[in-house]
Amino acid sequence: MMIWIVIALIVLLMLAVLYVLSTRCRAAGPEIRKLRPFAYAHRGLHNEVRPENSLAAFRAARDAGYGIELDVHLTKDGTLAVIHDHSLLRTTGQEGRVEDLQIEELWKYRLEGTAEHIPTLDEVLDLMDGQTPLIVELKADKNAAALAEAVCNRLETYKGLYCIESFDPRCISWLRKNRPQILRGQLTRNFLKDKSSKLPWILKFCLTRQLFNFRTRPDFVAYRFADRKRLGNRLVKKLWGATRVAWTITNLEDYKTARKEGWIPIFENFEP
């Protein structure tokens, strides 16, 4: 009986060691510390007259002195479009899918009943002109490598501060292999309690517990603020020295808590 207890303890110890190693990140360097003083407007400083991910929302965030978080897709003709969802229905009221359209078709859509169009990444970068830091989220479909490469190629000539993040570990792995100098972050949340997610259970498990970090080796982990009290988030900070980003903060109390706990905040629906 005793031998089986010893074996069980050894197995548990080995699993614990493997878990700790799987959460490994790249320790925070001087570049990411430059991003830390800013609060980041989620999809721009949007409201009822400035749609999310619109040039108007980005302009407002820039003028208010905030950093900006934005979402990027790759269109059918290889253009980088700035919009959150793959489907256009929620933001434009019309049917369509970003990856199925060419940019000329996409420009015909209007955001949330306003005159604002879906901008390209070129337009956003020209507007920002290096004046405020950017958190660029890659919204991959079946094109993780192509999207990551296209975004990196475009950002090579951008003079401002930026980093790249994605929920898709394939994007972050591509960055690690092909553009290791670019700050990269793994987006995640507690997918295990997200009943709306259609991901397979094993992916939910691995993403929630940050088991892909050994492969992506992120500079930062961007975790849903409400889900932040998990062992993995303590490990990436205390053991591996990674930076932590909190999304999406919607009130001043949570903003102050995030700052106190050392998180870089991404916010919306209020101004800190």
Coordinates of C-alpha atoms in Angstrom, one line a residue:
M1 CA 0.0 0.0 0.0
M2 CA 2.8 2.4 1.0
I3 CA 4.5 2.0 -2.4
W4 CA 1.4 3.1 -4.3
I5 CA 1.1 6.1 -2.1
V6 CA 4.7 7.0 -2.9
I7 CA 4.1 6.5 -6.6
A8 CA 1.0 8.6 -6.5
L9 CA 2.9 11.4 -4.7
I10 CA 5.8 11.2 -7.2
V11 CA 3.3 11.4 -10.1
L12 CA 1.5 14.4 -8.5
L13 CA 4.9 16.1 -8.0
M14 CA 5.9 15.5 -11.6
L15 CA 2.5 16.9 -12.9
A16 CA 3.0 20.0 -10.7
V17 CA 6.5 20.6 -12.0
L18 CA 5.2 20.2 -15.6
Y19 CA 2.4 22.6 -14.9
V20 CA 4.8 25.3 -13.5
L21 CA 7.1 24.8 -16.5
S22 CA 4.2 25.1 -19.0
T23 CA 3.4 28.6 -17.7
R24 CA 6.8 29.9 -18.5
C25 CA 7.0 33.4 -20.0
R26 CA 9.6 35.8 -21.1
A27 CA 10.6 38.2 -18.3
A28 CA 9.6 41.8 -18.7
G29 CA 12.2 44.0 -20.5
P30 CA 12.7 47.7 -20.9
E31 CA 10.4 48.0 -23.9
I32 CA 7.3 46.6 -22.2
R33 CA 8.0 48.9 -19.2
K34 CA 7.5 51.8 -21.5
L35 CA 3.9 50.6 -22.1
R36 CA 3.1 50.3 -18.4
P37 CA 2.3 54.0 -17.5
F38 CA -0.6 54.1 -20.0
A39 CA -4.2 53.0 -19.6
Y40 CA -5.6 51.5 -22.9
A41 CA -8.9 52.4 -24.4
H42 CA -10.6 49.2 -25.4
R43 CA -11.4 49.5 -29.2
G44 CA -10.8 53.2 -28.8
L45 CA -12.6 55.7 -26.7
H46 CA -16.0 54.8 -28.0
N47 CA -19.5 55.8 -27.0
E48 CA -22.9 56.3 -28.6
V49 CA -21.6 58.6 -31.3
R50 CA -18.1 57.2 -31.7
P51 CA -18.4 53.4 -32.7
E52 CA -15.9 50.9 -31.4
N53 CA -12.8 50.4 -33.5
S54 CA -13.6 53.6 -35.5
L55 CA -11.2 56.4 -36.5
A56 CA -13.3 58.7 -34.4
A57 CA -12.9 56.5 -31.3
F58 CA -9.1 56.2 -31.9
R59 CA -8.8 59.9 -32.4
A60 CA -10.6 60.6 -29.1
A61 CA -8.4 58.2 -27.2
R62 CA -5.2 59.7 -28.7
D63 CA -6.3 63.2 -27.9
A64 CA -7.2 62.2 -24.3
G65 CA -3.7 60.7 -23.8
Y66 CA -4.7 57.1 -23.6
G67 CA -3.1 54.1 -25.3
I68 CA -5.3 52.2 -27.7
E69 CA -6.3 48.5 -28.0
L70 CA -7.6 47.5 -31.4
D71 CA -8.5 44.4 -33.4
V72 CA -7.1 43.3 -36.8
H73 CA -8.4 40.9 -39.4
L74 CA -7.1 39.9 -42.8
T75 CA -9.6 40.5 -45.6
K76 CA -10.0 38.3 -48.7
D77 CA -7.6 40.5 -50.7
G78 CA -5.0 40.6 -48.0
T79 CA -5.8 44.0 -46.5
L80 CA -5.7 44.5 -42.7
A81 CA -9.0 45.6 -41.5
V82 CA -9.7 47.0 -38.0
I83 CA -12.8 45.5 -36.5
H84 CA -13.6 43.1 -33.6
D85 CA -16.0 40.4 -34.8
H86 CA -15.5 38.1 -37.8
S87 CA -19.2 38.7 -38.5
L88 CA -20.3 42.2 -39.5
L89 CA -23.9 41.8 -38.2
R90 CA -23.4 43.2 -34.6
T91 CA -21.4 46.3 -35.6
T92 CA -23.0 47.2 -39.0
G93 CA -26.4 45.5 -38.9
Q94 CA -25.7 43.8 -42.2
E95 CA -24.7 40.2 -43.1
G96 CA -21.2 39.4 -44.1
R97 CA -17.9 38.1 -42.9
V98 CA -14.7 40.1 -42.9
E99 CA -12.5 37.3 -44.2
D100 CA -14.9 36.7 -47.2
L101 CA -14.8 40.3 -48.4
Q102 CA -12.3 42.5 -50.3
I103 CA -11.6 45.9 -48.8
E104 CA -13.6 47.8 -51.4
E105 CA -16.7 45.8 -50.3
L106 CA -15.9 46.3 -46.7
W107 CA -15.7 50.1 -47.0
K108 CA -19.4 50.1 -48.0
Y109 CA -20.4 49.1 -44.5
R110 CA -21.0 51.7 -41.8
L111 CA -20.5 51.3 -38.1
E112 CA -23.4 51.4 -35.7
G113 CA -25.6 53.6 -37.9
T114 CA -23.0 56.4 -38.2
A115 CA -21.0 57.7 -41.1
E116 CA -17.9 55.9 -39.8
H117 CA -16.4 53.2 -42.0
I118 CA -14.4 50.1 -41.1
P119 CA -10.8 51.4 -41.1
T120 CA -7.7 49.7 -42.3
L121 CA -4.7 49.3 -40.1
D122 CA -2.9 51.7 -42.4
E123 CA -5.5 54.4 -41.7
V124 CA -5.2 53.8 -37.9
L125 CA -1.4 53.9 -37.9
D126 CA -1.4 57.1 -40.0
L127 CA -3.9 58.7 -37.6
M128 CA -1.9 57.7 -34.5
D129 CA 1.4 58.7 -36.0
G130 CA 3.4 57.3 -33.1
Q131 CA 1.7 59.6 -30.6
T132 CA 0.3 56.9 -28.3
P133 CA 1.1 53.2 -27.7
L134 CA -0.9 50.4 -29.3
I135 CA -2.1 47.0 -28.2
V136 CA -2.8 45.2 -31.5
E137 CA -5.0 42.1 -31.2
L138 CA -4.8 39.5 -34.0
K139 CA -8.2 38.1 -34.8
A140 CA -7.2 34.9 -36.6
D141 CA -9.5 32.7 -38.6
K142 CA -7.7 29.9 -40.5
N143 CA -5.0 32.3 -41.4
A144 CA -2.9 32.7 -38.2
A145 CA 0.5 32.8 -39.9
A146 CA -0.6 35.0 -42.8
L147 CA -2.3 37.5 -40.4
A148 CA 0.7 37.6 -38.0
E149 CA 3.1 38.1 -40.9
A150 CA 1.0 40.8 -42.6
V151 CA 0.6 42.8 -39.3
C152 CA 4.3 42.5 -38.5
N153 CA 5.3 43.7 -42.0
R154 CA 3.1 46.7 -41.7
L155 CA 4.3 47.6 -38.1
E156 CA 7.9 47.5 -39.1
T157 CA 7.7 51.0 -40.4
Y158 CA 5.6 52.4 -37.5
K159 CA 7.5 54.7 -35.3
G160 CA 5.4 54.5 -32.1
L161 CA 5.3 51.9 -29.3
Y162 CA 3.2 48.8 -29.8
C163 CA 2.8 45.2 -28.8
I164 CA 0.8 42.3 -30.3
E165 CA -1.6 39.9 -28.6
S166 CA -4.0 37.2 -29.6
F167 CA -6.2 34.5 -28.1
D168 CA -4.8 32.2 -30.8
P169 CA -1.5 30.5 -29.6
R170 CA -0.6 29.9 -33.2
C171 CA -0.2 33.6 -33.8
I172 CA 2.0 34.1 -30.7
S173 CA 4.1 31.1 -31.6
W174 CA 4.6 32.5 -35.1
L175 CA 5.8 35.8 -33.5
R176 CA 8.2 33.9 -31.2
K177 CA 9.7 32.1 -34.1
N178 CA 9.7 34.8 -36.8
R179 CA 9.7 38.2 -34.9
P180 CA 11.1 37.5 -31.5
Q181 CA 12.0 41.2 -31.0
I182 CA 8.3 42.2 -31.0
L183 CA 6.5 42.3 -27.7
R184 CA 3.9 39.5 -27.7
G185 CA 1.1 38.6 -25.3
Q186 CA -1.2 35.7 -24.8
L187 CA -4.8 36.7 -24.4
T188 CA -7.0 34.4 -22.3
R189 CA -9.7 34.1 -19.7
N190 CA -11.4 31.4 -17.6
F191 CA -12.9 29.5 -20.6
L192 CA -14.0 26.7 -18.4
K193 CA -16.9 28.7 -17.0
D194 CA -17.7 30.4 -20.4
K195 CA -20.7 28.4 -21.6
S196 CA -21.0 30.5 -24.8
S197 CA -17.5 29.4 -26.0
K198 CA -17.6 26.7 -28.7
L199 CA -14.0 25.7 -28.2
P200 CA -13.2 22.0 -27.5
W201 CA -12.9 21.3 -23.7
I202 CA -9.2 20.5 -24.0
L203 CA -8.5 23.9 -25.5
K204 CA -10.6 25.6 -22.9
F205 CA -8.6 23.8 -20.2
C206 CA -5.2 24.6 -21.7
L207 CA -6.0 28.3 -22.4
T208 CA -7.5 28.9 -19.0
R209 CA -4.5 27.4 -17.2
Q210 CA -2.0 29.0 -19.6
L211 CA -0.5 25.7 -20.7
F212 CA 0.5 27.0 -24.1
N213 CA 2.9 29.6 -22.5
F214 CA 5.8 27.1 -22.9
R215 CA 5.3 27.3 -26.6
T216 CA 4.4 31.0 -27.0
R217 CA 6.7 32.3 -24.3
P218 CA 4.8 35.6 -24.1
D219 CA 6.1 38.9 -22.6
F220 CA 2.8 39.5 -21.0
V221 CA -0.5 37.6 -20.3
A222 CA -3.7 39.6 -20.9
Y223 CA -6.3 38.0 -18.7
R224 CA -10.0 38.9 -18.1
F225 CA -10.0 41.0 -15.0
A226 CA -13.0 39.2 -13.4
D227 CA -11.1 35.9 -13.8
R228 CA -7.7 37.1 -12.7
K229 CA -7.5 35.3 -9.3
R230 CA -5.9 32.1 -10.6
L231 CA -2.7 30.3 -9.8
G232 CA -1.3 30.7 -13.4
N233 CA -1.5 34.5 -13.1
R234 CA 0.5 34.4 -9.9
L235 CA 3.1 32.1 -11.4
V236 CA 3.7 34.2 -14.6
K237 CA 4.4 37.3 -12.4
K238 CA 6.2 35.9 -9.4
L239 CA 8.1 33.0 -11.0
W240 CA 8.7 34.1 -14.6
G241 CA 8.6 37.9 -14.2
A242 CA 6.0 38.5 -17.0
T243 CA 3.8 41.5 -17.2
R244 CA 0.1 41.2 -16.7
V245 CA -2.6 43.1 -18.6
A246 CA -6.2 43.2 -17.4
W247 CA -9.3 43.4 -19.7
T248 CA -11.8 44.8 -19.8
I249 CA -12.2 47.2 -16.9
T250 CA -15.5 49.1 -16.8
N251 CA -15.5 51.1 -13.6
L252 CA -13.1 53.3 -11.6
E253 CA -13.0 51.0 -8.6
D254 CA -11.8 48.0 -10.6
Y255 CA -9.3 50.3 -12.4
K256 CA -7.8 51.3 -9.1
T257 CA -7.6 47.7 -8.0
A258 CA -5.9 46.6 -11.2
R259 CA -3.3 49.4 -10.9
K260 CA -2.7 48.5 -7.2
E261 CA -2.2 44.8 -8.1
G262 CA 0.2 45.7 -10.9
W263 CA -1.9 45.1 -13.9
I264 CA -1.8 47.2 -17.1
P265 CA -5.5 48.2 -17.6
I266 CA -7.6 48.0 -20.7
F267 CA -10.8 50.0 -20.1
E268 CA -14.1 51.0 -21.6
N269 CA -17.4 52.8 -20.8
F270 CA -15.7 55.2 -18.4
E271 CA -12.6 57.3 -18.3
P272 CA -10.0 56.7 -15.5

